[in-house]
mmCIF file of C-alpha atoms and ligand atoms in Angstrom:
data_model
loop_
_atom_site.group_PDB
_atom_site.id
_atom_site.type_symbol
_atom_site.label_atom_id
_atom_site.label_comp_id
_atom_site.label_asym_id
_atom_site.label_seq_id
_atom_site.Cartn_x
_atom_site.Cartn_y
_atom_site.Cartn_z
ATOM 1 C CA MET A 181 -44.008 -14.983 38.685
ATOM 2 C CA ALA A 182 -46.555 -16.607 36.444
ATOM 3 C CA PRO A 183 -46.182 -14.012 33.669
ATOM 4 C CA SER A 184 -42.465 -14.586 33.481
ATOM 5 C CA ILE A 185 -42.924 -18.317 32.988
ATOM 6 C CA LYS A 186 -45.346 -17.552 30.197
ATOM 7 C CA VAL A 187 -42.892 -15.150 28.573
ATOM 8 C CA LYS A 188 -39.874 -17.401 28.764
ATOM 9 C CA PRO A 189 -40.495 -19.593 25.698
ATOM 10 C CA ILE A 190 -41.049 -16.517 23.591
ATOM 11 C CA PHE A 191 -37.864 -14.984 24.916
ATOM 12 C CA VAL A 192 -35.892 -18.125 24.140
ATOM 13 C CA THR A 193 -37.372 -18.271 20.663
ATOM 14 C CA LEU A 194 -36.444 -14.653 20.119
ATOM 15 C CA LEU A 195 -32.928 -15.256 21.372
ATOM 16 C CA TYR A 196 -32.577 -18.200 19.045
ATOM 17 C CA ALA A 197 -33.903 -16.218 16.111
ATOM 18 C CA THR A 198 -31.633 -13.300 16.924
ATOM 19 C CA PHE A 199 -28.624 -15.556 17.197
ATOM 20 C CA HIS A 200 -29.432 -17.120 13.852
ATOM 21 C CA LEU A 201 -29.903 -13.783 12.195
ATOM 22 C CA SER A 202 -26.674 -12.337 13.526
ATOM 23 C CA ALA A 203 -24.767 -15.457 12.508
ATOM 24 C CA VAL A 204 -26.096 -15.147 8.973
ATOM 25 C CA ALA A 205 -25.531 -11.399 8.957
ATOM 26 C CA SER A 206 -21.914 -11.595 10.138
ATOM 27 C CA LYS A 207 -21.161 -14.185 7.481
ATOM 28 C CA SER A 208 -22.288 -11.945 4.653
ATOM 29 C CA ALA A 209 -21.065 -8.731 6.267
ATOM 30 C CA ASP A 210 -17.320 -9.346 6.371
ATOM 31 C CA PRO A 211 -15.898 -5.859 6.072
ATOM 32 C CA SER A 212 -14.104 -4.801 2.915
ATOM 33 C CA PRO A 213 -11.042 -2.576 2.886
ATOM 34 C CA VAL A 214 -11.782 1.033 2.045
ATOM 35 C CA PRO A 215 -10.520 1.771 -1.497
ATOM 36 C CA TRP A 216 -7.523 4.086 -1.639
ATOM 37 C CA PRO A 217 -8.476 7.734 -2.063
ATOM 38 C CA PRO A 218 -7.527 8.907 -5.565
ATOM 39 C CA GLN A 219 -4.924 11.257 -4.132
ATOM 40 C CA PHE A 220 -3.036 11.030 -0.869
ATOM 41 C CA HIS A 221 0.350 11.499 0.736
ATOM 42 C CA SER A 222 1.638 9.048 3.250
ATOM 43 C CA ILE A 223 4.837 8.734 5.225
ATOM 44 C CA LEU A 224 5.737 5.102 5.774
ATOM 45 C CA PHE A 225 8.369 3.536 7.965
ATOM 46 C CA MET A 226 9.567 0.339 6.405
ATOM 47 C CA ASN A 227 11.575 -2.492 7.899
ATOM 48 C CA ASN A 228 12.622 -5.338 5.660
ATOM 49 C CA SER A 229 13.422 -8.848 6.775
ATOM 50 C CA LYS A 230 17.093 -7.933 7.218
ATOM 51 C CA GLY A 231 16.194 -5.068 9.562
ATOM 52 C CA ASN A 232 17.088 -2.321 7.068
ATOM 53 C CA LEU A 233 14.985 0.736 7.822
ATOM 54 C CA GLN A 234 13.553 3.161 5.294
ATOM 55 C CA LYS A 235 11.366 6.213 5.419
ATOM 56 C CA VAL A 236 9.157 6.374 2.339
ATOM 57 C CA ASP A 237 7.226 9.395 1.157
ATOM 58 C CA LEU A 238 4.396 7.938 -0.872
ATOM 59 C CA TRP A 239 2.539 10.323 -3.175
ATOM 60 C CA TYR A 240 -0.337 8.421 -4.739
ATOM 61 C CA ASP A 241 -1.997 10.398 -7.535
ATOM 62 C CA TRP A 242 -4.442 8.272 -9.453
ATOM 63 C CA ASN A 243 -6.146 11.307 -11.013
ATOM 64 C CA ASN A 244 -2.938 12.173 -12.822
ATOM 65 C CA GLY A 245 -1.859 8.572 -13.448
ATOM 66 C CA ARG A 246 1.288 8.763 -11.337
ATOM 67 C CA ASN A 247 2.782 7.423 -8.135
ATOM 68 C CA PHE A 248 5.954 8.472 -6.344
ATOM 69 C CA ASN A 249 7.983 6.643 -3.719
ATOM 70 C CA ILE A 250 10.758 8.793 -2.280
ATOM 71 C CA ILE A 251 12.843 6.365 -0.311
ATOM 72 C CA GLN A 252 15.303 7.442 2.367
ATOM 73 C CA ASN A 253 17.456 4.569 3.543
ATOM 74 C CA GLN A 254 18.606 5.016 7.132
ATOM 75 C CA LEU A 255 21.790 7.142 6.995
ATOM 76 C CA GLY A 256 22.035 6.073 3.384
ATOM 77 C CA LYS A 257 20.881 6.615 -0.126
ATOM 78 C CA LEU A 258 17.907 8.729 -1.101
ATOM 79 C CA THR A 259 16.170 7.043 -4.037
ATOM 80 C CA TYR A 260 13.315 8.342 -6.155
ATOM 81 C CA ASP A 261 10.900 5.891 -7.729
ATOM 82 C CA LEU A 262 8.618 7.791 -10.082
ATOM 83 C CA GLU A 263 5.945 5.626 -11.689
ATOM 84 C CA TRP A 264 3.636 6.536 -14.541
ATOM 85 C CA ASP A 265 0.400 4.783 -15.372
ATOM 86 C CA ASN A 266 1.624 4.160 -18.932
ATOM 87 C CA GLY A 267 3.955 1.530 -17.420
ATOM 88 C CA THR A 268 7.191 3.539 -17.359
ATOM 89 C CA SER A 269 9.012 4.035 -14.060
ATOM 90 C CA TYR A 270 12.142 6.079 -13.410
ATOM 91 C CA VAL A 271 14.275 5.065 -10.464
ATOM 92 C CA TYR A 272 16.985 7.597 -9.778
ATOM 93 C CA THR A 273 19.157 9.504 -7.348
ATOM 94 C CA LEU A 274 19.726 13.256 -7.417
ATOM 95 C CA ASP A 275 23.285 13.146 -6.073
ATOM 96 C CA SER A 276 26.516 13.403 -8.041
ATOM 97 C CA ASN A 277 26.357 9.738 -9.076
ATOM 98 C CA ARG A 278 23.469 10.654 -11.378
ATOM 99 C CA GLU A 279 22.042 7.175 -11.359
ATOM 100 C CA CYS A 280 18.878 6.450 -13.272
ATOM 101 C CA ARG A 281 17.165 3.330 -14.376
ATOM 102 C CA THR A 282 14.075 3.151 -16.547
ATOM 103 C CA VAL A 283 11.771 0.244 -15.884
ATOM 104 C CA HIS A 284 8.727 -0.853 -17.855
ATOM 105 C CA PHE A 285 5.824 -2.596 -16.217
ATOM 106 C CA PRO A 286 3.119 -4.302 -18.252
ATOM 107 C CA VAL A 287 0.413 -2.162 -16.620
ATOM 108 C CA GLY A 288 0.472 1.046 -14.680
ATOM 109 C CA ILE A 289 0.072 2.074 -11.077
ATOM 110 C CA LEU A 290 -2.109 0.425 -8.456
ATOM 111 C CA ARG A 291 -5.820 1.036 -8.886
ATOM 112 C CA PRO A 292 -7.667 2.623 -5.949
ATOM 113 C CA ASN A 293 -9.594 -0.665 -5.633
ATOM 114 C CA TRP A 294 -6.543 -2.933 -5.848
ATOM 115 C CA LEU A 295 -7.582 -4.593 -2.585
ATOM 116 C CA ASP A 296 -10.893 -5.817 -4.014
ATOM 117 C CA GLY A 297 -11.309 -9.512 -3.410
ATOM 118 C CA ALA A 298 -8.939 -9.552 -0.434
ATOM 119 C CA ASN A 299 -9.611 -12.287 2.073
ATOM 120 C CA TYR A 300 -10.879 -11.046 5.474
ATOM 121 C CA LEU A 301 -8.981 -12.515 8.418
ATOM 122 C CA GLY A 302 -10.662 -10.758 11.368
ATOM 123 C CA GLN A 303 -9.417 -8.185 13.837
ATOM 124 C CA GLN A 304 -6.022 -7.742 15.431
ATOM 125 C CA HIS A 305 -4.152 -5.114 17.429
ATOM 126 C CA VAL A 306 -1.140 -3.809 15.545
ATOM 127 C CA ASP A 307 1.039 -0.753 16.193
ATOM 128 C CA GLY A 308 -1.389 0.059 18.999
ATOM 129 C CA PHE A 309 -4.496 0.172 16.766
ATOM 130 C CA LEU A 310 -7.370 -2.271 16.566
ATOM 131 C CA CYS A 311 -7.431 -3.243 12.903
ATOM 132 C CA ASN A 312 -9.408 -5.242 10.401
ATOM 133 C CA VAL A 313 -6.995 -7.520 8.583
ATOM 134 C CA TRP A 314 -7.078 -8.803 5.012
ATOM 135 C CA GLU A 315 -4.722 -10.903 2.961
ATOM 136 C CA LYS A 316 -4.421 -10.622 -0.802
ATOM 137 C CA VAL A 317 -3.125 -13.575 -2.801
ATOM 138 C CA ASP A 318 -0.512 -14.511 -0.169
ATOM 139 C CA PHE A 319 1.325 -11.365 -1.160
ATOM 140 C CA ILE A 320 0.264 -8.685 1.281
ATOM 141 C CA TRP A 321 -1.413 -8.524 4.666
ATOM 142 C CA TYR A 322 -3.278 -5.245 5.019
ATOM 143 C CA TYR A 323 -4.271 -3.706 8.374
ATOM 144 C CA GLU A 324 -6.903 -0.964 8.507
ATOM 145 C CA ASP A 325 -8.009 0.934 11.617
ATOM 146 C CA VAL A 326 -11.447 -0.316 12.667
ATOM 147 C CA VAL A 327 -12.575 3.148 13.769
ATOM 148 C CA THR A 328 -11.040 5.592 11.273
ATOM 149 C CA LYS A 329 -10.716 3.116 8.347
ATOM 150 C CA ARG A 330 -7.233 4.439 7.628
ATOM 151 C CA PRO A 331 -4.457 2.021 6.686
ATOM 152 C CA VAL A 332 -2.127 1.345 9.623
ATOM 153 C CA HIS A 333 0.237 -1.412 8.631
ATOM 154 C CA TRP A 334 1.163 -3.631 5.683
ATOM 155 C CA VAL A 335 3.195 -6.810 5.685
ATOM 156 C CA PHE A 336 4.634 -8.126 2.432
ATOM 157 C CA PHE A 337 5.359 -11.800 1.880
ATOM 158 C CA THR A 338 9.060 -10.888 1.741
ATOM 159 C CA GLY A 339 8.918 -9.974 5.439
ATOM 160 C CA MET A 340 8.963 -6.256 4.717
ATOM 161 C CA VAL A 341 6.736 -4.349 7.120
ATOM 162 C CA ALA A 342 5.338 -0.886 6.436
ATOM 163 C CA HIS A 343 4.076 1.252 9.305
ATOM 164 C CA VAL A 344 1.793 4.046 8.090
ATOM 165 C CA MET A 345 2.853 7.189 9.961
ATOM 166 C CA THR A 346 0.722 9.784 8.168
ATOM 167 C CA PHE A 347 -2.185 9.528 5.763
ATOM 168 C CA GLU A 348 -3.175 12.854 4.222
ATOM 169 C CA VAL A 349 -6.171 12.349 1.970
ATOM 170 C CA GLY A 350 -6.244 14.774 -0.965
ATOM 171 C CA ALA A 351 -2.623 15.913 -0.636
ATOM 172 C CA VAL A 352 -0.958 16.361 -4.036
ATOM 173 C CA LEU A 353 2.704 16.925 -4.844
ATOM 174 C CA GLU A 354 3.124 19.843 -7.226
ATOM 175 C CA ASP A 355 3.733 19.086 -10.901
ATOM 176 C CA ALA A 356 7.288 20.454 -10.950
ATOM 177 C CA GLU A 357 8.381 17.663 -8.577
ATOM 178 C CA TRP A 358 7.236 14.941 -10.979
ATOM 179 C CA GLN A 359 10.166 15.384 -13.290
ATOM 180 C CA ALA A 360 12.833 12.731 -13.695
ATOM 181 C CA PRO A 361 16.302 14.289 -14.175
ATOM 182 C CA VAL A 362 17.678 14.828 -17.667
ATOM 183 C CA TYR A 363 20.107 11.904 -17.354
ATOM 184 C CA CYS A 364 17.118 9.530 -17.330
ATOM 185 C CA PHE A 365 16.487 10.443 -20.955
ATOM 186 C CA GLY A 366 18.420 10.299 -24.143
ATOM 187 C CA GLU A 367 21.174 7.991 -25.217
ATOM 188 C CA ALA A 368 21.085 4.240 -25.009
ATOM 189 C CA GLU A 369 23.830 4.783 -22.430
ATOM 190 C CA ASN A 370 20.958 5.163 -20.016
ATOM 191 C CA GLU A 371 20.358 1.426 -20.218
ATOM 192 C CA LYS A 372 23.952 0.738 -19.221
ATOM 193 C CA ARG A 373 23.935 2.884 -16.122
ATOM 194 C CA PRO A 374 24.446 0.942 -12.920
ATOM 195 C CA VAL A 375 21.382 -0.553 -11.352
ATOM 196 C CA ILE A 376 20.562 1.100 -8.061
ATOM 197 C CA GLN A 377 21.457 -1.314 -5.309
ATOM 198 C CA SER A 378 19.694 0.206 -2.342
ATOM 199 C CA GLY A 379 16.305 -1.455 -2.531
ATOM 200 C CA VAL A 380 15.276 -5.074 -2.391
ATOM 201 C CA SER A 381 14.078 -4.450 -5.905
ATOM 202 C CA VAL A 382 13.008 -1.443 -7.898
ATOM 203 C CA GLY A 383 11.580 1.012 -5.430
ATOM 204 C CA GLY A 384 11.827 -1.489 -2.624
ATOM 205 C CA ASP A 385 8.798 -3.597 -1.897
ATOM 206 C CA MET A 386 6.426 -0.849 -2.965
ATOM 207 C CA GLY A 387 7.797 -1.271 -6.454
ATOM 208 C CA LEU A 388 7.704 -4.998 -6.015
ATOM 209 C CA MET A 389 4.067 -4.746 -5.046
ATOM 210 C CA LYS A 390 3.289 -2.814 -8.183
ATOM 211 C CA GLY A 391 5.236 -5.200 -10.346
ATOM 212 C CA PHE A 392 3.502 -8.123 -8.765
ATOM 213 C CA PHE A 393 0.038 -6.723 -9.180
ATOM 214 C CA SER A 394 0.871 -5.606 -12.666
ATOM 215 C CA SER A 395 1.791 -9.072 -13.732
ATOM 216 C CA SER A 396 -0.467 -11.380 -11.787
ATOM 217 C CA VAL A 397 -3.456 -9.588 -10.335
ATOM 218 C CA ALA A 398 -4.308 -6.663 -12.536
ATOM 219 C CA GLN A 399 -5.538 -7.729 -15.928
HETATM 220 C C1 LIG B 16 13.064 -4.766 12.028
HETATM 221 O O1 LIG B 16 12.772 -6.119 11.737
HETATM 222 C C2 LIG B 16 13.675 -7.013 12.325
HETATM 223 C C3 LIG B 16 13.404 -8.392 11.750
HETATM 224 O O2 LIG B 16 12.047 -8.681 11.732
HETATM 225 C C4 LIG B 16 13.525 -6.921 13.833
HETATM 226 O O3 LIG B 16 14.400 -7.825 14.467
HETATM 227 C C5 LIG B 16 13.826 -5.485 14.275
HETATM 228 O O4 LIG B 16 13.599 -5.352 15.653
HETATM 229 C C6 LIG B 16 12.981 -4.493 13.522
HETATM 230 N N1 LIG B 16 13.426 -3.137 13.807
HETATM 231 C C7 LIG B 16 12.597 -2.171 14.118
HETATM 232 C C8 LIG B 16 13.214 -0.827 14.391
HETATM 233 O O5 LIG B 16 11.407 -2.329 14.185
HETATM 234 C C1 LIG B 17 5.087 7.557 -19.938
HETATM 235 O O1 LIG B 17 4.934 8.867 -19.443
HETATM 236 C C2 LIG B 17 6.159 9.480 -19.029
HETATM 237 C C3 LIG B 17 5.809 10.823 -18.425
HETATM 238 O O2 LIG B 17 5.038 11.592 -19.298
HETATM 239 C C4 LIG B 17 7.112 9.581 -20.213
HETATM 240 O O3 LIG B 17 8.320 10.136 -19.788
HETATM 241 C C5 LIG B 17 7.337 8.182 -20.778
HETATM 242 O O4 LIG B 17 8.132 8.254 -21.924
HETATM 243 C C6 LIG B 17 6.007 7.516 -21.114
HETATM 244 N N1 LIG B 17 6.245 6.135 -21.529
HETATM 245 C C7 LIG B 17 5.691 5.602 -22.594
HETATM 246 C C8 LIG B 17 5.993 4.161 -22.844
HETATM 247 O O5 LIG B 17 4.955 6.236 -23.340
#
């Protein structure tokens, strides 16, 4: 018995010290989101605030300075949003309407580290995964799987929710697919073609995200 009484103050001191250390450590060790891999393919299910559903094929290709959102609206229009890092985006359909709109953004596609400086909000279960959660400039809430570090879920300030269904690191869409149709080029008539109505904005909220970061976050 006597030894344990002797030990107790030391134990308490240790506990106290340990508590202090871990409190300090956890303060400075807020996790950061994993930067996007330079090339990946992801299938996203999107639901905007009006309940419109979209399946988006996202081909992110930082190495080649390009990003593609192929947006299938539920039982509706299939829209292609092809973005180049030089600031030019082509938003088009491949059906008989031959719609195309050229859009210029001040800067190019999202950088792999576009989440740098995001504000850590803690952990939360979402879509059945335990996630670390960050918020970036009141624009996007980003959920990343605690275990695998893969993105799981994004919420845009517009109410649009993206559920990440697949995340294939290193997958690249072949060059031939990165070609806007001929009616995107040429005459000034191009500028007069009807604006595609299907998305909330150009390329849906993915395009909105890019536009937003182009103008107010990226320098
Ligand atoms: C889509 O979002 C709306 C509004 O938030 C919600 O009421 C609806 O249940 C969602 N639909 C699906 C399939 O998740
Ligand atoms: C950007 O690159 C694309 C693809 O090469 C090209 O079609 C477009 O004209 C370029 N835009 C500018 C502003 O150079």
